[in-house]
Coordinates of C-alpha atoms and ligand atoms in Angstrom, one line a residue:
M1 CA 84.7 41.1 161.3
C2 CA 83.6 44.3 162.8
G3 CA 81.2 46.5 160.9
I4 CA 81.8 50.2 160.3
V5 CA 79.2 52.7 159.0
G6 CA 79.6 56.4 158.6
Y7 CA 77.5 59.2 157.3
I8 CA 77.8 62.9 156.2
G9 CA 74.9 64.8 154.6
F10 CA 71.7 66.3 155.5
R11 CA 70.0 63.4 157.3
D12 CA 70.1 62.4 160.9
A13 CA 73.4 60.6 161.2
S14 CA 72.5 58.3 164.0
D15 CA 69.4 57.1 162.1
V16 CA 71.5 56.1 159.1
I17 CA 74.3 54.7 161.2
I18 CA 71.9 52.5 163.6
K19 CA 70.0 51.1 160.7
G20 CA 73.4 50.4 159.0
L21 CA 74.9 48.8 162.0
K22 CA 72.0 46.4 162.2
R23 CA 72.6 45.2 158.7
L24 CA 76.3 44.8 159.6
E25 CA 75.7 43.0 162.9
Y26 CA 76.5 39.7 161.1
R27 CA 80.1 40.9 161.2
G28 CA 80.2 40.9 165.0
Y29 CA 78.0 41.9 167.8
D30 CA 80.0 41.8 170.9
S31 CA 79.6 45.7 171.3
A32 CA 78.5 48.6 169.4
G33 CA 79.2 52.4 169.4
I34 CA 78.7 55.8 167.7
A35 CA 80.2 59.2 167.5
I36 CA 78.2 62.0 166.2
L37 CA 79.9 65.3 165.3
N38 CA 77.9 68.4 166.2
G39 CA 80.2 71.0 167.5
D40 CA 81.7 68.5 169.7
V41 CA 82.3 64.7 169.2
K42 CA 79.6 62.9 171.2
V43 CA 80.3 59.3 171.8
R44 CA 77.9 56.5 173.0
K45 CA 79.0 52.9 173.2
G46 CA 78.5 49.7 175.3
K47 CA 78.7 46.0 175.4
G48 CA 76.0 44.0 173.6
K49 CA 73.9 44.3 170.3
V50 CA 73.1 47.4 168.2
I51 CA 69.7 47.6 169.9
N52 CA 71.3 48.5 173.3
L53 CA 73.2 51.3 171.5
E54 CA 69.9 52.6 169.8
N55 CA 68.1 52.7 173.2
M56 CA 71.1 54.6 174.6
L57 CA 70.8 57.1 171.7
I58 CA 67.1 57.6 172.2
E59 CA 67.7 58.5 175.9
S60 CA 70.5 60.9 174.9
G61 CA 68.7 62.5 172.2
I62 CA 72.0 63.2 170.2
K63 CA 71.5 64.6 166.9
G64 CA 73.8 65.7 164.1
N65 CA 74.4 65.0 160.3
V66 CA 77.9 63.8 160.5
G67 CA 78.9 60.6 162.4
I68 CA 80.5 57.1 162.5
G69 CA 79.5 53.8 164.1
H70 CA 80.8 50.4 164.7
T71 CA 79.8 46.9 165.6
R72 CA 82.5 44.8 167.2
W73 CA 83.8 41.2 166.9
A74 CA 86.4 41.2 169.8
T75 CA 90.0 40.5 169.0
H76 CA 92.1 42.5 171.6
G77 CA 90.4 43.1 174.8
E78 CA 87.3 41.4 176.1
P79 CA 83.9 42.7 174.8
N80 CA 82.9 45.3 177.4
D81 CA 82.0 48.9 177.5
V82 CA 85.4 50.3 177.7
N83 CA 86.8 48.3 174.8
A84 CA 83.8 49.1 172.6
H85 CA 84.5 51.5 169.8
P86 CA 84.7 54.5 168.9
H87 CA 87.9 55.1 170.8
W88 CA 89.2 58.4 171.9
D89 CA 92.6 60.1 171.6
G90 CA 93.9 61.4 175.2
K91 CA 92.3 64.7 174.8
H92 CA 89.0 63.6 173.4
N93 CA 89.4 65.7 170.3
F94 CA 88.6 62.9 167.9
A95 CA 87.0 59.4 167.9
L96 CA 87.9 56.4 165.6
V97 CA 86.5 53.1 164.7
H98 CA 88.4 50.3 163.4
N99 CA 88.0 46.9 161.8
G100 CA 91.2 44.7 161.7
I101 CA 94.1 44.1 164.0
I102 CA 97.1 46.4 164.8
E103 CA 99.8 43.7 165.2
N104 CA 102.4 45.9 166.7
Y105 CA 100.1 47.5 169.1
D106 CA 101.9 46.3 172.1
A107 CA 105.3 47.8 171.2
L108 CA 103.4 51.1 170.2
K109 CA 101.5 51.2 173.4
K110 CA 104.8 50.8 175.6
E111 CA 106.5 53.7 173.7
L112 CA 103.2 55.9 174.0
T113 CA 102.8 54.9 177.9
K114 CA 106.4 56.1 178.4
K115 CA 105.4 59.5 176.7
G116 CA 102.6 59.9 179.1
H117 CA 99.7 58.5 177.4
I118 CA 97.1 56.9 179.5
F119 CA 94.9 54.1 178.1
D120 CA 91.2 53.2 179.2
G121 CA 91.0 49.9 177.7
E122 CA 92.9 46.9 176.1
T123 CA 92.3 47.4 172.4
D124 CA 94.8 47.9 169.7
T125 CA 92.5 50.6 168.3
E126 CA 92.9 52.9 171.2
V127 CA 96.7 52.7 170.5
L128 CA 96.2 53.9 167.0
A129 CA 94.1 56.9 168.2
H130 CA 96.9 57.8 170.7
L131 CA 99.6 57.3 168.0
I132 CA 97.9 59.9 165.8
E133 CA 97.4 62.3 168.6
E134 CA 101.2 62.0 169.5
I135 CA 102.4 62.5 166.0
E136 CA 99.9 65.5 165.6
L137 CA 101.1 67.1 168.6
V138 CA 104.8 66.4 168.6
G139 CA 105.1 66.7 164.8
K140 CA 103.1 69.8 164.5
V141 CA 101.4 68.5 161.4
D142 CA 97.9 68.8 160.4
F143 CA 95.5 66.2 161.4
E144 CA 95.2 64.3 158.0
T145 CA 99.1 64.1 157.8
A146 CA 99.2 62.7 161.3
V147 CA 96.8 60.1 160.3
Q148 CA 98.9 59.1 157.3
M149 CA 102.0 59.1 159.5
A150 CA 100.4 56.9 162.0
L151 CA 99.1 54.5 159.4
K152 CA 102.7 54.1 157.9
Q153 CA 103.8 53.1 161.5
V154 CA 101.3 50.4 162.1
D155 CA 101.6 46.8 160.9
G156 CA 98.4 44.7 160.5
T157 CA 95.1 45.5 159.0
Y158 CA 92.6 48.2 159.2
G159 CA 89.6 49.8 157.9
I160 CA 89.1 53.0 160.1
A161 CA 86.8 56.0 160.1
I162 CA 87.6 59.1 162.2
V163 CA 85.6 62.3 163.1
N164 CA 87.5 65.2 164.9
K165 CA 85.9 68.1 166.5
H166 CA 88.5 70.6 165.0
E167 CA 87.7 69.2 161.4
K168 CA 83.9 70.2 161.0
D169 CA 82.0 68.4 158.4
K170 CA 84.7 65.9 157.6
I171 CA 85.3 62.4 157.9
I172 CA 88.5 60.5 157.3
V173 CA 88.7 56.8 156.5
A174 CA 91.5 54.5 155.3
R175 CA 91.9 51.0 154.4
K176 CA 94.3 48.2 154.4
G177 CA 93.2 44.7 154.5
S178 CA 89.7 45.4 155.8
P179 CA 86.8 46.4 153.3
L180 CA 85.6 49.8 153.1
L181 CA 83.4 51.5 150.6
L182 CA 82.0 54.8 149.9
G183 CA 78.3 55.3 148.9
I184 CA 77.8 58.3 146.7
G185 CA 74.5 60.3 147.0
E186 CA 73.5 63.9 146.2
D187 CA 75.0 66.0 148.8
E188 CA 75.7 63.0 150.9
V189 CA 78.3 60.3 151.4
F190 CA 78.0 57.0 153.1
I191 CA 80.7 54.9 154.5
A192 CA 80.3 51.1 155.0
S193 CA 82.1 47.8 155.5
D194 CA 79.9 46.4 152.8
A195 CA 77.1 47.7 150.5
S196 CA 74.1 46.5 152.8
P197 CA 73.9 49.6 154.9
I198 CA 73.8 52.1 151.8
I199 CA 71.7 50.3 149.4
E200 CA 68.6 51.9 150.3
Y201 CA 70.1 55.5 149.7
T202 CA 72.4 54.9 146.7
N203 CA 73.6 52.4 144.2
K204 CA 76.8 54.3 143.4
V205 CA 79.8 53.1 145.2
V206 CA 83.6 53.5 145.3
Y207 CA 85.7 50.7 146.8
L208 CA 88.8 51.8 148.7
D209 CA 91.8 49.6 147.8
D210 CA 94.7 48.9 150.4
D211 CA 96.8 51.9 151.5
E212 CA 94.2 54.2 150.4
M213 CA 92.2 56.9 152.4
A214 CA 89.3 59.2 151.6
I215 CA 88.7 62.6 152.9
I216 CA 84.9 62.9 152.9
S217 CA 82.8 66.1 153.2
R218 CA 79.2 67.0 152.4
D219 CA 80.2 67.9 148.9
G220 CA 82.1 64.8 148.0
Y221 CA 85.3 63.0 148.6
Q222 CA 88.8 62.9 147.7
V223 CA 90.6 59.6 147.6
K224 CA 94.4 59.4 147.9
T225 CA 97.0 57.0 149.0
I226 CA 98.3 57.3 152.5
S227 CA 101.4 58.5 150.9
N228 CA 99.2 61.5 149.8
I229 CA 99.1 60.7 146.0
E230 CA 95.7 61.7 144.7
L231 CA 93.6 59.1 142.9
T232 CA 90.6 59.2 140.6
K233 CA 88.4 56.1 141.5
E234 CA 85.9 54.4 139.4
V235 CA 82.3 54.6 140.6
H236 CA 80.6 51.4 140.4
E237 CA 76.9 50.8 140.2
L238 CA 75.6 48.1 142.3
E239 CA 72.7 45.7 141.4
M240 CA 71.6 44.8 144.9
S241 CA 68.0 45.4 146.0
I242 CA 66.7 46.3 149.3
E243 CA 64.5 43.2 149.5
Q244 CA 67.4 41.1 149.2
I245 CA 68.8 42.2 152.5
E246 CA 65.6 41.9 154.4
K247 CA 64.0 38.9 156.0
G248 CA 60.9 39.0 153.8
G249 CA 58.6 37.4 156.5
Y250 CA 61.0 34.7 157.6
P251 CA 61.8 34.5 161.3
H252 CA 65.5 34.1 160.4
F253 CA 67.7 35.1 157.5
M254 CA 69.1 31.6 157.6
L255 CA 65.7 30.0 157.0
K256 CA 64.9 32.5 154.1
E257 CA 68.3 31.8 152.7
I258 CA 67.8 27.9 152.8
H259 CA 64.5 28.5 151.1
E260 CA 65.8 30.6 148.4
Q261 CA 68.2 28.0 147.1
S262 CA 66.0 26.7 144.3
V263 CA 66.1 30.3 143.1
T264 CA 69.7 31.1 143.8
I265 CA 71.0 27.8 142.1
A266 CA 68.9 28.7 139.0
D267 CA 70.3 32.3 139.1
C268 CA 73.9 30.9 139.3
M269 CA 73.3 28.8 136.3
R270 CA 71.4 31.5 134.1
G271 CA 73.1 32.3 130.9
R272 CA 75.8 29.9 131.7
L273 CA 74.3 26.5 131.5
L274 CA 72.8 25.9 128.0
P275 CA 71.2 22.5 128.0
D276 CA 69.9 23.0 124.3
Q277 CA 73.5 23.5 123.0
N278 CA 74.9 21.0 125.5
K279 CA 77.2 23.8 126.4
I280 CA 78.5 25.8 129.3
V281 CA 79.7 29.4 129.1
L282 CA 81.5 30.8 132.0
G283 CA 82.5 34.5 130.8
G284 CA 84.4 35.4 133.8
I285 CA 87.1 32.8 133.0
E286 CA 87.0 32.9 129.2
R287 CA 90.3 34.8 129.3
V288 CA 92.2 32.3 131.2
L289 CA 90.5 29.2 129.9
D290 CA 93.1 27.9 127.9
R291 CA 95.6 28.1 130.8
L292 CA 93.2 26.4 133.1
T293 CA 92.4 23.7 130.6
N294 CA 96.1 23.0 130.1
A295 CA 96.7 23.0 133.8
K296 CA 98.6 20.1 135.5
R297 CA 97.0 20.4 138.7
L298 CA 94.6 22.8 140.4
I299 CA 95.1 24.0 143.9
I300 CA 91.9 24.9 145.8
A301 CA 92.2 27.2 148.8
A302 CA 89.2 28.3 151.0
C303 CA 88.0 28.4 154.6
G304 CA 85.0 26.9 156.5
T305 CA 82.1 26.1 154.3
S306 CA 83.8 27.4 151.3
W307 CA 86.4 24.9 151.9
H308 CA 83.9 22.0 152.0
A309 CA 82.7 23.3 148.7
G310 CA 86.2 23.0 147.5
L311 CA 86.6 19.5 148.6
V312 CA 83.4 18.6 146.6
G313 CA 85.2 20.4 143.7
E314 CA 88.1 18.1 144.1
Y315 CA 85.8 15.0 143.5
L316 CA 84.2 16.9 140.5
F317 CA 87.3 18.1 138.7
E318 CA 89.1 14.7 139.2
Y319 CA 86.2 12.6 138.1
I320 CA 84.8 14.7 135.5
S321 CA 87.7 16.7 134.2
K322 CA 90.6 14.4 135.1
L323 CA 92.4 17.3 136.6
P324 CA 94.3 16.5 139.7
V325 CA 93.2 18.8 142.6
E326 CA 94.7 19.6 146.0
V327 CA 92.3 21.3 148.4
E328 CA 94.1 23.6 151.0
Y329 CA 92.8 25.4 154.1
A330 CA 93.6 28.9 153.1
S331 CA 94.8 29.6 156.6
E332 CA 97.6 27.0 156.4
F333 CA 98.7 27.4 152.9
R334 CA 101.1 30.3 153.1
Y335 CA 102.6 29.2 156.3
R336 CA 104.2 26.0 154.9
D337 CA 106.2 27.3 152.1
P338 CA 103.9 26.1 149.5
L339 CA 105.3 24.5 146.2
I340 CA 103.2 26.6 143.7
G341 CA 104.7 28.4 140.6
P342 CA 103.8 29.9 137.4
E343 CA 102.7 26.6 135.8
D344 CA 100.0 26.3 138.5
V345 CA 96.4 27.4 138.9
M346 CA 94.8 28.2 142.2
L347 CA 91.0 28.3 142.7
V348 CA 90.0 30.3 145.7
I349 CA 86.3 30.1 147.0
S350 CA 84.8 32.6 149.2
Q351 CA 81.2 33.9 149.9
S352 CA 82.2 37.3 151.4
G353 CA 85.3 37.8 149.2
E354 CA 86.9 39.3 152.3
T355 CA 88.3 36.3 154.3
A356 CA 91.7 37.3 155.4
D357 CA 93.1 33.8 155.4
T358 CA 91.9 33.4 151.8
L359 CA 93.2 36.7 150.7
A360 CA 96.6 35.8 152.2
A361 CA 96.7 32.6 150.2
I362 CA 95.9 34.5 147.0
R363 CA 98.7 36.9 147.5
E364 CA 101.1 34.1 148.1
A365 CA 100.1 32.2 145.1
R366 CA 100.3 35.3 142.9
K367 CA 103.7 36.2 144.4
R368 CA 104.9 33.0 143.2
G369 CA 103.6 33.4 139.7
A370 CA 100.5 31.3 139.7
L371 CA 97.3 32.2 138.1
V372 CA 94.4 32.8 140.6
I373 CA 90.8 32.2 139.8
G374 CA 88.2 33.1 142.2
I375 CA 84.7 32.0 143.0
C376 CA 82.9 34.8 145.1
N377 CA 79.5 35.8 146.0
V378 CA 79.9 39.5 146.9
V379 CA 80.4 41.4 143.8
G380 CA 83.3 44.1 143.9
S381 CA 84.8 42.3 147.1
T382 CA 88.6 42.4 147.7
I383 CA 89.0 38.8 146.5
A384 CA 86.9 39.3 143.4
R385 CA 89.2 42.3 142.7
E386 CA 92.5 40.6 143.5
T387 CA 92.1 37.4 141.5
D388 CA 93.1 37.3 137.9
A389 CA 89.8 36.1 136.8
G390 CA 86.6 34.8 138.4
I391 CA 82.9 33.6 138.5
Y392 CA 80.4 35.2 140.7
T393 CA 77.9 32.8 142.4
H394 CA 75.0 35.2 142.2
A395 CA 73.5 33.9 145.2
G396 CA 72.5 37.4 146.5
P397 CA 73.4 38.8 149.9
E398 CA 73.9 36.0 152.6
I399 CA 73.2 37.4 155.9
G400 CA 73.0 34.5 158.2
V401 CA 76.2 33.7 159.7
A402 CA 75.8 30.0 158.8
S403 CA 76.4 29.8 155.1
T404 CA 73.7 28.0 153.3
K405 CA 72.8 29.2 149.7
A406 CA 76.5 30.5 149.1
F407 CA 77.6 26.8 149.5
T408 CA 75.1 25.4 146.9
A409 CA 75.9 28.2 144.5
Q410 CA 79.6 27.5 145.0
V411 CA 79.0 23.7 144.1
T412 CA 77.0 24.9 141.2
V413 CA 79.8 26.9 139.8
L414 CA 82.3 24.0 140.5
S415 CA 80.1 21.6 138.7
M416 CA 79.8 23.8 135.8
M417 CA 83.6 24.4 135.9
A418 CA 84.3 20.7 136.0
I419 CA 81.8 19.8 133.1
L420 CA 83.3 22.7 130.8
L421 CA 86.9 21.5 131.6
G422 CA 86.0 17.8 131.0
Q423 CA 84.6 18.9 127.6
R424 CA 87.6 21.2 126.7
R425 CA 90.1 18.4 128.0
K426 CA 88.4 16.0 125.8
V427 CA 87.9 13.5 128.7
L428 CA 84.2 13.8 129.0
S429 CA 82.1 12.2 126.3
E430 CA 79.3 14.5 124.8
T431 CA 76.8 11.9 126.1
D432 CA 78.1 12.1 129.7
A433 CA 78.3 16.0 129.5
A434 CA 74.7 16.1 128.2
A435 CA 73.5 13.8 131.0
M436 CA 75.3 16.0 133.6
I437 CA 74.0 19.3 132.2
K438 CA 70.5 18.1 132.0
A439 CA 70.7 17.0 135.7
L440 CA 72.3 20.3 136.6
H441 CA 69.4 22.0 135.0
E442 CA 66.9 20.0 137.0
I443 CA 68.5 20.7 140.4
P444 CA 66.5 23.9 141.3
G445 CA 63.1 21.9 140.9
K446 CA 64.4 19.1 143.0
V447 CA 65.8 21.6 145.7
A448 CA 62.0 23.0 145.9
E449 CA 60.8 19.4 146.4
I450 CA 63.2 18.7 149.3
M451 CA 61.7 22.0 151.0
E452 CA 58.3 20.2 151.2
K453 CA 59.9 17.8 153.5
K454 CA 60.4 20.5 156.4
E455 CA 57.7 19.1 158.6
E456 CA 59.1 15.5 158.4
I457 CA 62.6 17.0 159.2
D458 CA 61.1 19.1 162.0
Q459 CA 59.8 15.8 163.8
I460 CA 63.4 14.4 163.6
S461 CA 64.9 17.7 164.9
R462 CA 62.6 17.7 167.9
L463 CA 63.6 14.3 168.9
F464 CA 67.3 15.0 168.8
A465 CA 67.4 18.6 169.8
Y466 CA 69.0 17.9 173.1
A467 CA 71.6 15.3 171.9
P468 CA 75.0 16.4 173.2
N469 CA 76.8 14.8 170.2
F470 CA 76.2 14.2 166.5
L471 CA 78.2 12.1 164.0
Y472 CA 77.8 12.8 160.3
L473 CA 79.0 10.1 157.7
G474 CA 79.2 10.4 154.1
R475 CA 81.3 8.8 151.4
S476 CA 82.7 10.0 148.1
Y477 CA 81.0 13.3 146.9
N478 CA 79.1 13.2 150.1
F479 CA 81.9 13.1 152.6
P480 CA 82.4 16.9 152.2
V481 CA 78.5 17.1 152.8
A482 CA 78.9 15.3 156.2
L483 CA 81.6 17.8 157.2
E484 CA 79.2 20.6 156.2
G485 CA 76.3 19.1 158.1
A486 CA 78.4 18.8 161.2
L487 CA 79.7 22.4 160.7
K488 CA 76.2 23.8 160.4
L489 CA 75.0 22.0 163.6
K490 CA 78.1 23.2 165.6
E491 CA 77.8 26.7 164.6
I492 CA 74.2 27.4 165.4
S493 CA 73.3 24.8 168.1
Y494 CA 76.4 24.5 170.0
I495 CA 76.1 20.7 169.7
H496 CA 79.3 18.9 169.3
A497 CA 79.2 17.3 165.9
E498 CA 81.8 15.4 163.8
G499 CA 81.8 14.7 160.1
Y500 CA 83.8 11.7 158.8
P501 CA 84.1 9.6 155.7
A502 CA 81.9 6.7 156.6
A503 CA 84.6 4.1 156.3
E504 CA 86.9 6.0 158.7
M505 CA 84.5 5.5 161.5
K506 CA 85.8 2.1 162.0
H507 CA 89.3 3.4 162.7
G508 CA 88.3 5.3 165.7
P509 CA 85.1 7.2 166.0
I510 CA 83.1 3.9 166.3
A511 CA 84.1 3.8 169.9
L512 CA 81.7 6.9 170.4
I513 CA 78.7 5.0 169.3
D514 CA 76.1 4.0 171.7
E515 CA 72.3 4.2 172.0
Y516 CA 72.4 8.0 172.6
M517 CA 74.4 8.8 169.6
P518 CA 72.5 10.3 166.5
V519 CA 74.4 9.2 163.4
V520 CA 73.4 11.2 160.3
V521 CA 74.5 9.0 157.2
I522 CA 74.3 10.2 153.7
A523 CA 73.5 7.3 151.8
V524 CA 72.6 8.0 148.2
T525 CA 72.3 5.3 145.5
D526 CA 75.8 5.6 143.9
H527 CA 78.9 3.4 143.5
T528 CA 79.4 3.6 147.3
N529 CA 76.0 2.3 148.1
E530 CA 77.0 -1.3 149.3
K531 CA 79.8 0.0 151.4
I532 CA 77.9 2.6 153.2
I533 CA 75.1 -0.1 153.8
S534 CA 77.9 -2.0 155.7
N535 CA 78.8 1.1 157.6
I536 CA 75.2 1.6 158.6
E537 CA 75.0 -2.0 159.9
E538 CA 78.1 -1.2 161.9
V539 CA 76.3 1.6 163.6
R540 CA 73.2 -0.4 164.1
A541 CA 75.1 -3.3 165.7
R542 CA 76.1 -0.6 168.3
K543 CA 72.7 0.7 168.7
G544 CA 73.7 4.1 167.1
R545 CA 70.5 6.1 166.1
I546 CA 70.5 6.3 162.3
I547 CA 69.1 9.3 160.4
A548 CA 69.7 8.4 156.9
I549 CA 69.7 11.0 153.9
T550 CA 68.9 8.8 151.1
T551 CA 67.2 8.7 147.7
E552 CA 63.5 7.6 147.3
N553 CA 64.3 4.3 145.6
N554 CA 67.0 3.2 148.0
H555 CA 65.0 0.7 149.8
D556 CA 68.0 -1.0 151.5
V557 CA 68.9 2.1 153.3
R558 CA 65.3 3.0 154.0
N559 CA 64.9 -0.3 155.6
L560 CA 67.9 -0.2 157.8
A561 CA 67.5 3.4 159.2
E562 CA 65.5 4.5 162.1
Y563 CA 64.7 7.7 160.5
C564 CA 64.9 8.7 156.8
I565 CA 64.7 11.8 154.9
T566 CA 64.5 11.0 151.1
I567 CA 65.7 13.3 148.4
P568 CA 65.1 12.9 144.5
E569 CA 67.3 11.0 142.4
T570 CA 70.0 12.9 140.4
H571 CA 73.3 12.4 138.6
D572 CA 75.7 11.0 141.1
V573 CA 78.1 13.9 140.8
L574 CA 75.4 16.3 141.8
T575 CA 74.0 14.6 145.0
P576 CA 75.8 17.2 147.2
L577 CA 73.5 20.0 145.8
L578 CA 70.5 17.9 147.3
T579 CA 71.9 16.0 150.3
V580 CA 73.1 19.2 151.9
I581 CA 69.6 20.8 152.0
P582 CA 68.0 18.4 154.6
L583 CA 71.1 18.9 156.8
Q584 CA 70.8 22.7 156.7
I585 CA 67.1 22.4 157.6
L586 CA 67.9 19.8 160.5
S587 CA 70.6 22.1 162.1
Y588 CA 68.4 25.2 161.7
Q589 CA 65.5 23.5 163.5
I590 CA 67.4 22.0 166.2
A591 CA 68.9 25.5 166.8
V592 CA 65.4 27.0 167.0
Y593 CA 64.3 24.1 169.5
R594 CA 67.4 25.2 171.6
K595 CA 66.4 28.6 171.5
C596 CA 69.9 29.7 169.9
N597 CA 70.5 32.8 168.2
V598 CA 70.3 31.3 164.7
D599 CA 71.5 34.2 162.7
Q600 CA 74.0 35.5 165.1
P601 CA 75.6 32.5 166.7
R602 CA 78.0 33.2 169.8
N603 CA 81.5 34.0 169.1
L604 CA 81.2 34.0 165.3
A605 CA 81.1 36.7 162.5
K606 CA 80.1 36.4 159.0
S607 CA 83.3 37.7 157.2
V608 CA 86.4 36.8 159.1
T609 CA 88.7 39.7 158.0
V610 CA 91.5 38.8 160.5
E611 CA 94.1 36.1 160.2
Ligands
M6R1 O1 83.2 34.3 153.2 P1 83.9 33.0 153.1 O2 83.2 32.0 152.3 O3 85.4 33.1 152.6 O4 84.0 32.5 154.6 C1 84.6 31.4 154.9 C2 84.2 30.9 156.4 O5 84.4 31.8 157.4 C3 82.7 30.5 156.3 O6 82.3 29.6 155.4 C4 82.3 30.0 157.8 O7 82.8 28.8 158.0 C5 80.7 30.0 157.8 N1 80.3 30.6 159.1 C6 80.1 28.7 157.7 O8 78.9 28.6 157.9

């Protein structure tokens, strides 16, 4: 959460920064600000989106080749002009932007206040700026040392960038727990929270690790620890393209990303799923495959949509690989003294690879000796780098805050892993493996077929766009899809929605059902078919409005439901890859009817980098 962009070189820094901040707006859009170094440090900032900041800059005409910018997701202090970043020190010598949380800011603020510091706003970041100032002044140390000393005094997380009017042509950045990377060009260096702001200028990046800082000038950069030990960092080459991070004619990123899924699922399987050889090859976990194959249990940890993918994984690993699985909310994991040790394997799932709760779970598990494997989308992300081994989902950049193509790619990876483990653990017959591999291979084409149902889904969306509540029901593999459908609707339409295992309905939620309640039932033709038909009857008896996601040949469900969206048949274990698509489209279209900001829903940020 919060996005940082910085630039030093020969271009107009505000141009680079504004463009970059727009790309990072998915990380937060409560306020935006910029500091340009041109003799002095000029700051412009304010509540609202980057577009407001852009207008402010046009009016001010500030120009310069060195600057830093920020788009905020508020943690401490309401989203207003004063709390917008950058923040000043007391004498307005330098300006600082920050992503993360300074947890001991209150104690530091009290001490600094006693020493005469006056604060403009309520943010933890402003406290850090004043702390640096205090140390520089009292300790009579140079600015860089003051930054290092201050960072050693703060608890919590930070990605920071600072420009100082006395340090011409220099930007200081540092990282602990919040991502930051440098883009290395010819006579120019870019700074960003992720690669999207820099990809049009360079594909060479250096990822900062925790407790590292960089001193950046036009001629290059020097990376060191905050304890001043110089480091040589590897320069990575990115494979991302500019087209991948643009809307490509779609009104919203979310719609583009929903449409992309037939391609992204295929990309995720490319070179890994080998139907001709009845084989799956997952190079990223090759090294740890024996340990994974012999594991007694698997602990899956993730958040949000990735957690839902993890729940699908639980069904897959238990059914296909006969491997016991526990699925944990990453945010809960480390706070309950988890029983995990060297004989355990943890599997973490994260689109961004930067989710703070998931990272904390990884660190806890590794501290206790467990092997940790990651499923990540963002190449080079912190989670990808901190896990022992992993598999990239290769879904390409996901910009819409509501996750769509990342979910289907995660489930694709989980399906491949489950089949591979089933084969290696000798609990899956070659015939069954062949049926699953063939079915998986056919999924992209079937996803494309569902996209053709957009008009049909649109009609249903229009009818229910103003319903105050929704219930989503599913069983077995499709129970997590019910949760995911409900989450999508809540996130982008602000409609209250709940997902339930269909049979649980009679233990409570059935009390909610009346003639105004849309009930989305995922009812594919699998071993739960008869039971879910009974659940549909129970809803009908109470006049609930049934919208069924079902398979073409499921005539019983089609006869019972008021509205039906059909999907093609596939292997039972793979149905989540298809059933989720109509739910994504439904929530998208309802949000559009309700005139909601689909890609940037209120109060949310794409990467949740605070715990
Ligand atoms: O990047 P991650 O997959 O770790 O993110 C986890 C959740 O924050 C994320 O899935 C969130 O729930 C999405 N907004 C869901 O659409």
